[in-house]
Amino acid sequence: MEYLLTWNCNHLANANKRGHIRVINGRLGLTTPEIITPLQLFKEEKGP
């Protein structure tokens, strides 16, 4: 999975939480998908 799409900015798409999730997944030997909101995904698809 490359992306985890969420509107939950308080818990998942929060910059501080993303770091914690990466650390925990790393300790468990898991990869972490890019955690983004739908708006971020659409902005990325359109390009600059």
mmCIF file as gemmi writes it, N, C-alpha and C atoms, coordinates in Angstrom:
data_model
loop_
_atom_site.group_PDB
_atom_site.id
_atom_site.type_symbol
_atom_site.label_atom_id
_atom_site.label_alt_id
_atom_site.label_comp_id
_atom_site.label_asym_id
_atom_site.label_entity_id
_atom_site.label_seq_id
_atom_site.pdbx_PDB_ins_code
_atom_site.Cartn_x
_atom_site.Cartn_y
_atom_site.Cartn_z
_atom_site.occupancy
_atom_site.B_iso_or_equiv
_atom_site.pdbx_formal_charge
_atom_site.auth_seq_id
_atom_site.auth_asym_id
_atom_site.pdbx_PDB_model_num
ATOM 1 N N . MET Axp A 1 ? 0.848 -1.166 0 1 0 ? 1 A 1
ATOM 2 C CA . MET Axp A 1 ? 0 0 0 1 0 ? 1 A 1
ATOM 3 C C . MET Axp A 1 ? 0.898 1.234 0 1 0 ? 1 A 1
ATOM 4 N N . GLU Axp A 2 ? 0.715 2.105 -0.959 1 0 ? 2 A 1
ATOM 5 C CA . GLU Axp A 2 ? 1.543 3.301 -1.042 1 0 ? 2 A 1
ATOM 6 C C . GLU Axp A 2 ? 0.969 4.464 -0.252 1 0 ? 2 A 1
ATOM 7 N N . TYR Axp A 3 ? -0.367 4.558 -0.212 1 0 ? 3 A 1
ATOM 8 C CA . TYR Axp A 3 ? -1.029 5.669 0.465 1 0 ? 3 A 1
ATOM 9 C C . TYR Axp A 3 ? -2.071 5.165 1.443 1 0 ? 3 A 1
ATOM 10 N N . LEU Axp A 4 ? -2.202 5.861 2.553 1 0 ? 4 A 1
ATOM 11 C CA . LEU Axp A 4 ? -3.326 5.676 3.463 1 0 ? 4 A 1
ATOM 12 C C . LEU Axp A 4 ? -4.068 7 3.445 1 0 ? 4 A 1
ATOM 13 N N . LEU Axp A 5 ? -5.238 6.991 2.853 1 0 ? 5 A 1
ATOM 14 C CA . LEU Axp A 5 ? -6.034 8.198 2.658 1 0 ? 5 A 1
ATOM 15 C C . LEU Axp A 5 ? -6.983 8.365 3.832 1 0 ? 5 A 1
ATOM 16 N N . THR Axp A 6 ? -6.962 9.535 4.491 1 0 ? 6 A 1
ATOM 17 C CA . THR Axp A 6 ? -7.803 9.758 5.66 1 0 ? 6 A 1
ATOM 18 C C . THR Axp A 6 ? -8.188 11.223 5.791 1 0 ? 6 A 1
ATOM 19 N N . TRP Axp A 7 ? -9.36 11.453 6.334 1 0 ? 7 A 1
ATOM 20 C CA . TRP Axp A 7 ? -9.783 12.812 6.704 1 0 ? 7 A 1
ATOM 21 C C . TRP Axp A 7 ? -9.443 13.075 8.167 1 0 ? 7 A 1
ATOM 22 N N . ASN Axp A 8 ? -8.955 12.088 8.88 1 0 ? 8 A 1
ATOM 23 C CA . ASN Axp A 8 ? -8.723 12.176 10.312 1 0 ? 8 A 1
ATOM 24 C C . ASN Axp A 8 ? -7.418 12.921 10.599 1 0 ? 8 A 1
ATOM 25 N N . CYS Axp A 9 ? -7.464 14.237 10.555 1 0 ? 9 A 1
ATOM 26 C CA . CYS Axp A 9 ? -6.26 15.048 10.757 1 0 ? 9 A 1
ATOM 27 C C . CYS Axp A 9 ? -5.857 15.133 12.225 1 0 ? 9 A 1
ATOM 28 N N . ASN Axp A 10 ? -6.775 14.852 13.132 1 0 ? 10 A 1
ATOM 29 C CA . ASN Axp A 10 ? -6.44 14.886 14.556 1 0 ? 10 A 1
ATOM 30 C C . ASN Axp A 10 ? -5.594 13.697 14.972 1 0 ? 10 A 1
ATOM 31 N N . HIS Axp A 11 ? -5.776 12.568 14.328 1 0 ? 11 A 1
ATOM 32 C CA . HIS Axp A 11 ? -5.083 11.369 14.776 1 0 ? 11 A 1
ATOM 33 C C . HIS Axp A 11 ? -4.121 10.776 13.752 1 0 ? 11 A 1
ATOM 34 N N . LEU Axp A 12 ? -4.518 10.649 12.508 1 0 ? 12 A 1
ATOM 35 C CA . LEU Axp A 12 ? -3.664 9.963 11.531 1 0 ? 12 A 1
ATOM 36 C C . LEU Axp A 12 ? -2.873 10.906 10.639 1 0 ? 12 A 1
ATOM 37 N N . ALA Axp A 13 ? -3.513 11.916 10.078 1 0 ? 13 A 1
ATOM 38 C CA . ALA Axp A 13 ? -2.833 12.797 9.128 1 0 ? 13 A 1
ATOM 39 C C . ALA Axp A 13 ? -2.123 13.948 9.831 1 0 ? 13 A 1
ATOM 40 N N . ASN Axp A 14 ? -1.927 13.846 11.113 1 0 ? 14 A 1
ATOM 41 C CA . ASN Axp A 14 ? -1.245 14.846 11.917 1 0 ? 14 A 1
ATOM 42 C C . ASN Axp A 14 ? 0.266 14.632 11.782 1 0 ? 14 A 1
ATOM 43 N N . ALA Axp A 15 ? 1.011 15.707 11.552 1 0 ? 15 A 1
ATOM 44 C CA . ALA Axp A 15 ? 2.457 15.587 11.315 1 0 ? 15 A 1
ATOM 45 C C . ALA Axp A 15 ? 3.174 14.894 12.474 1 0 ? 15 A 1
ATOM 46 N N . ASN Axp A 16 ? 2.81 15.196 13.714 1 0 ? 16 A 1
ATOM 47 C CA . ASN Axp A 16 ? 3.453 14.552 14.867 1 0 ? 16 A 1
ATOM 48 C C . ASN Axp A 16 ? 3.127 13.07 14.934 1 0 ? 16 A 1
ATOM 49 N N . LYS Axp A 17 ? 1.898 12.72 14.662 1 0 ? 17 A 1
ATOM 50 C CA . LYS Axp A 17 ? 1.481 11.311 14.717 1 0 ? 17 A 1
ATOM 51 C C . LYS Axp A 17 ? 2.133 10.492 13.612 1 0 ? 17 A 1
ATOM 52 N N . ARG Axp A 18 ? 2.313 11.099 12.443 1 0 ? 18 A 1
ATOM 53 C CA . ARG Axp A 18 ? 2.946 10.365 11.341 1 0 ? 18 A 1
ATOM 54 C C . ARG Axp A 18 ? 4.33 9.88 11.737 1 0 ? 18 A 1
ATOM 55 N N . GLY Axp A 19 ? 5.07 10.732 12.426 1 0 ? 19 A 1
ATOM 56 C CA . GLY Axp A 19 ? 6.402 10.341 12.884 1 0 ? 19 A 1
ATOM 57 C C . GLY Axp A 19 ? 6.354 9.189 13.87 1 0 ? 19 A 1
ATOM 58 N N . HIS Axp A 20 ? 5.413 9.25 14.794 1 0 ? 20 A 1
ATOM 59 C CA . HIS Axp A 20 ? 5.261 8.167 15.771 1 0 ? 20 A 1
ATOM 60 C C . HIS Axp A 20 ? 4.887 6.863 15.082 1 0 ? 20 A 1
ATOM 61 N N . ILE Axp A 21 ? 3.99 6.951 14.121 1 0 ? 21 A 1
ATOM 62 C CA . ILE Axp A 21 ? 3.558 5.751 13.388 1 0 ? 21 A 1
ATOM 63 C C . ILE Axp A 21 ? 4.734 5.139 12.639 1 0 ? 21 A 1
ATOM 64 N N . ARG Axp A 22 ? 5.569 5.978 12.017 1 0 ? 22 A 1
ATOM 65 C CA . ARG Axp A 22 ? 6.749 5.464 11.303 1 0 ? 22 A 1
ATOM 66 C C . ARG Axp A 22 ? 7.715 4.758 12.252 1 0 ? 22 A 1
ATOM 67 N N . VAL Axp A 23 ? 7.924 5.35 13.433 1 0 ? 23 A 1
ATOM 68 C CA . VAL Axp A 23 ? 8.842 4.751 14.409 1 0 ? 23 A 1
ATOM 69 C C . VAL Axp A 23 ? 8.327 3.388 14.863 1 0 ? 23 A 1
ATOM 70 N N . ILE Axp A 24 ? 7.064 3.33 15.231 1 0 ? 24 A 1
ATOM 71 C CA . ILE Axp A 24 ? 6.492 2.063 15.705 1 0 ? 24 A 1
ATOM 72 C C . ILE Axp A 24 ? 6.511 1.012 14.603 1 0 ? 24 A 1
ATOM 73 N N . ASN Axp A 25 ? 6.102 1.397 13.396 1 0 ? 25 A 1
ATOM 74 C CA . ASN Axp A 25 ? 6.132 0.439 12.288 1 0 ? 25 A 1
ATOM 75 C C . ASN Axp A 25 ? 7.554 -0.032 12.014 1 0 ? 25 A 1
ATOM 76 N N . GLY Axp A 26 ? 8.52 0.878 12.09 1 0 ? 26 A 1
ATOM 77 C CA . GLY Axp A 26 ? 9.914 0.499 11.889 1 0 ? 26 A 1
ATOM 78 C C . GLY Axp A 26 ? 10.384 -0.517 12.912 1 0 ? 26 A 1
ATOM 79 N N . ARG Axp A 27 ? 9.992 -0.32 14.17 1 0 ? 27 A 1
ATOM 80 C CA . ARG Axp A 27 ? 10.365 -1.268 15.228 1 0 ? 27 A 1
ATOM 81 C C . ARG Axp A 27 ? 9.732 -2.635 15.007 1 0 ? 27 A 1
ATOM 82 N N . LEU Axp A 28 ? 8.559 -2.63 14.389 1 0 ? 28 A 1
ATOM 83 C CA . LEU Axp A 28 ? 7.864 -3.89 14.113 1 0 ? 28 A 1
ATOM 84 C C . LEU Axp A 28 ? 8.267 -4.496 12.773 1 0 ? 28 A 1
ATOM 85 N N . GLY Axp A 29 ? 9.148 -3.803 12.043 1 0 ? 29 A 1
ATOM 86 C CA . GLY Axp A 29 ? 9.587 -4.303 10.749 1 0 ? 29 A 1
ATOM 87 C C . GLY Axp A 29 ? 8.564 -4.098 9.644 1 0 ? 29 A 1
ATOM 88 N N . LEU Axp A 30 ? 7.687 -3.128 9.828 1 0 ? 30 A 1
ATOM 89 C CA . LEU Axp A 30 ? 6.641 -2.855 8.842 1 0 ? 30 A 1
ATOM 90 C C . LEU Axp A 30 ? 6.957 -1.59 8.063 1 0 ? 30 A 1
ATOM 91 N N . THR Axp A 31 ? 6.507 -1.532 6.832 1 0 ? 31 A 1
ATOM 92 C CA . THR Axp A 31 ? 6.635 -0.299 6.066 1 0 ? 31 A 1
ATOM 93 C C . THR Axp A 31 ? 5.447 0.597 6.396 1 0 ? 31 A 1
ATOM 94 N N . THR Axp A 32 ? 5.645 1.893 6.246 1 0 ? 32 A 1
ATOM 95 C CA . THR Axp A 32 ? 4.586 2.857 6.536 1 0 ? 32 A 1
ATOM 96 C C . THR Axp A 32 ? 4.153 3.521 5.245 1 0 ? 32 A 1
ATOM 97 N N . PRO Axp A 33 ? 2.879 3.434 4.924 1 0 ? 33 A 1
ATOM 98 C CA . PRO Axp A 33 ? 2.396 4.124 3.727 1 0 ? 33 A 1
ATOM 99 C C . PRO Axp A 33 ? 2.402 5.634 3.955 1 0 ? 33 A 1
ATOM 100 N N . GLU Axp A 34 ? 2.356 6.382 2.898 1 0 ? 34 A 1
ATOM 101 C CA . GLU Axp A 34 ? 2.236 7.83 2.996 1 0 ? 34 A 1
ATOM 102 C C . GLU Axp A 34 ? 0.835 8.136 3.513 1 0 ? 34 A 1
ATOM 103 N N . ILE Axp A 35 ? 0.746 8.813 4.653 1 0 ? 35 A 1
ATOM 104 C CA . ILE Axp A 35 ? -0.548 9.132 5.261 1 0 ? 35 A 1
ATOM 105 C C . ILE Axp A 35 ? -0.928 10.541 4.827 1 0 ? 35 A 1
ATOM 106 N N . ILE Axp A 36 ? -1.98 10.637 4.022 1 0 ? 36 A 1
ATOM 107 C CA . ILE Axp A 36 ? -2.369 11.929 3.464 1 0 ? 36 A 1
ATOM 108 C C . ILE Axp A 36 ? -3.884 12.087 3.457 1 0 ? 36 A 1
ATOM 109 N N . THR Axp A 37 ? -4.317 13.335 3.283 1 0 ? 37 A 1
ATOM 110 C CA . THR Axp A 37 ? -5.741 13.626 3.141 1 0 ? 37 A 1
ATOM 111 C C . THR Axp A 37 ? -6.103 13.561 1.66 1 0 ? 37 A 1
ATOM 112 N N . PRO Axp A 38 ? -7.379 13.429 1.349 1 0 ? 38 A 1
ATOM 113 C CA . PRO Axp A 38 ? -7.79 13.441 -0.062 1 0 ? 38 A 1
ATOM 114 C C . PRO Axp A 38 ? -7.339 14.711 -0.785 1 0 ? 38 A 1
ATOM 115 N N . LEU Axp A 39 ? -7.377 15.847 -0.11 1 0 ? 39 A 1
ATOM 116 C CA . LEU Axp A 39 ? -6.94 17.093 -0.746 1 0 ? 39 A 1
ATOM 117 C C . LEU Axp A 39 ? -5.464 17.041 -1.122 1 0 ? 39 A 1
ATOM 118 N N . GLN Axp A 40 ? -4.635 16.468 -0.263 1 0 ? 40 A 1
ATOM 119 C CA . GLN Axp A 40 ? -3.212 16.334 -0.572 1 0 ? 40 A 1
ATOM 120 C C . GLN Axp A 40 ? -2.993 15.401 -1.753 1 0 ? 40 A 1
ATOM 121 N N . LEU Axp A 41 ? -3.763 14.336 -1.827 1 0 ? 41 A 1
ATOM 122 C CA . LEU Axp A 41 ? -3.627 13.387 -2.928 1 0 ? 41 A 1
ATOM 123 C C . LEU Axp A 41 ? -3.984 14.045 -4.253 1 0 ? 41 A 1
ATOM 124 N N . PHE Axp A 42 ? -5.086 14.775 -4.289 1 0 ? 42 A 1
ATOM 125 C CA . PHE Axp A 42 ? -5.502 15.414 -5.535 1 0 ? 42 A 1
ATOM 126 C C . PHE Axp A 42 ? -4.521 16.498 -5.953 1 0 ? 42 A 1
ATOM 127 N N . LYS Axp A 43 ? -3.95 17.211 -4.996 1 0 ? 43 A 1
ATOM 128 C CA . LYS Axp A 43 ? -2.951 18.232 -5.305 1 0 ? 43 A 1
ATOM 129 C C . LYS Axp A 43 ? -1.717 17.579 -5.909 1 0 ? 43 A 1
ATOM 130 N N . GLU Axp A 44 ? -1.316 16.42 -5.366 1 0 ? 44 A 1
ATOM 131 C CA . GLU Axp A 44 ? -0.144 15.687 -5.851 1 0 ? 44 A 1
ATOM 132 C C . GLU Axp A 44 ? -0.375 15.161 -7.264 1 0 ? 44 A 1
ATOM 133 N N . GLU Axp A 45 ? -1.584 14.689 -7.552 1 0 ? 45 A 1
ATOM 134 C CA . GLU Axp A 45 ? -1.893 14.158 -8.881 1 0 ? 45 A 1
ATOM 135 C C . GLU Axp A 45 ? -1.878 15.246 -9.947 1 0 ? 45 A 1
ATOM 136 N N . LYS Axp A 46 ? -2.323 16.453 -9.597 1 0 ? 46 A 1
ATOM 137 C CA . LYS Axp A 46 ? -2.371 17.555 -10.558 1 0 ? 46 A 1
ATOM 138 C C . LYS Axp A 46 ? -0.987 18.095 -10.871 1 0 ? 46 A 1
ATOM 139 N N . GLY Axp A 47 ? -0.071 17.969 -9.91 1 0 ? 47 A 1
ATOM 140 C CA . GLY Axp A 47 ? 1.275 18.483 -10.119 1 0 ? 47 A 1
ATOM 141 C C . GLY Axp A 47 ? 1.34 19.968 -9.827 1 0 ? 47 A 1
ATOM 142 N N . PRO Axp A 48 ? 2.51 20.574 -10.068 1 0 ? 48 A 1
ATOM 143 C CA . PRO Axp A 48 ? 2.7 22 -9.741 1 0 ? 48 A 1
ATOM 144 C C . PRO Axp A 48 ? 1.902 22.932 -10.61 1 0 ? 48 A 1
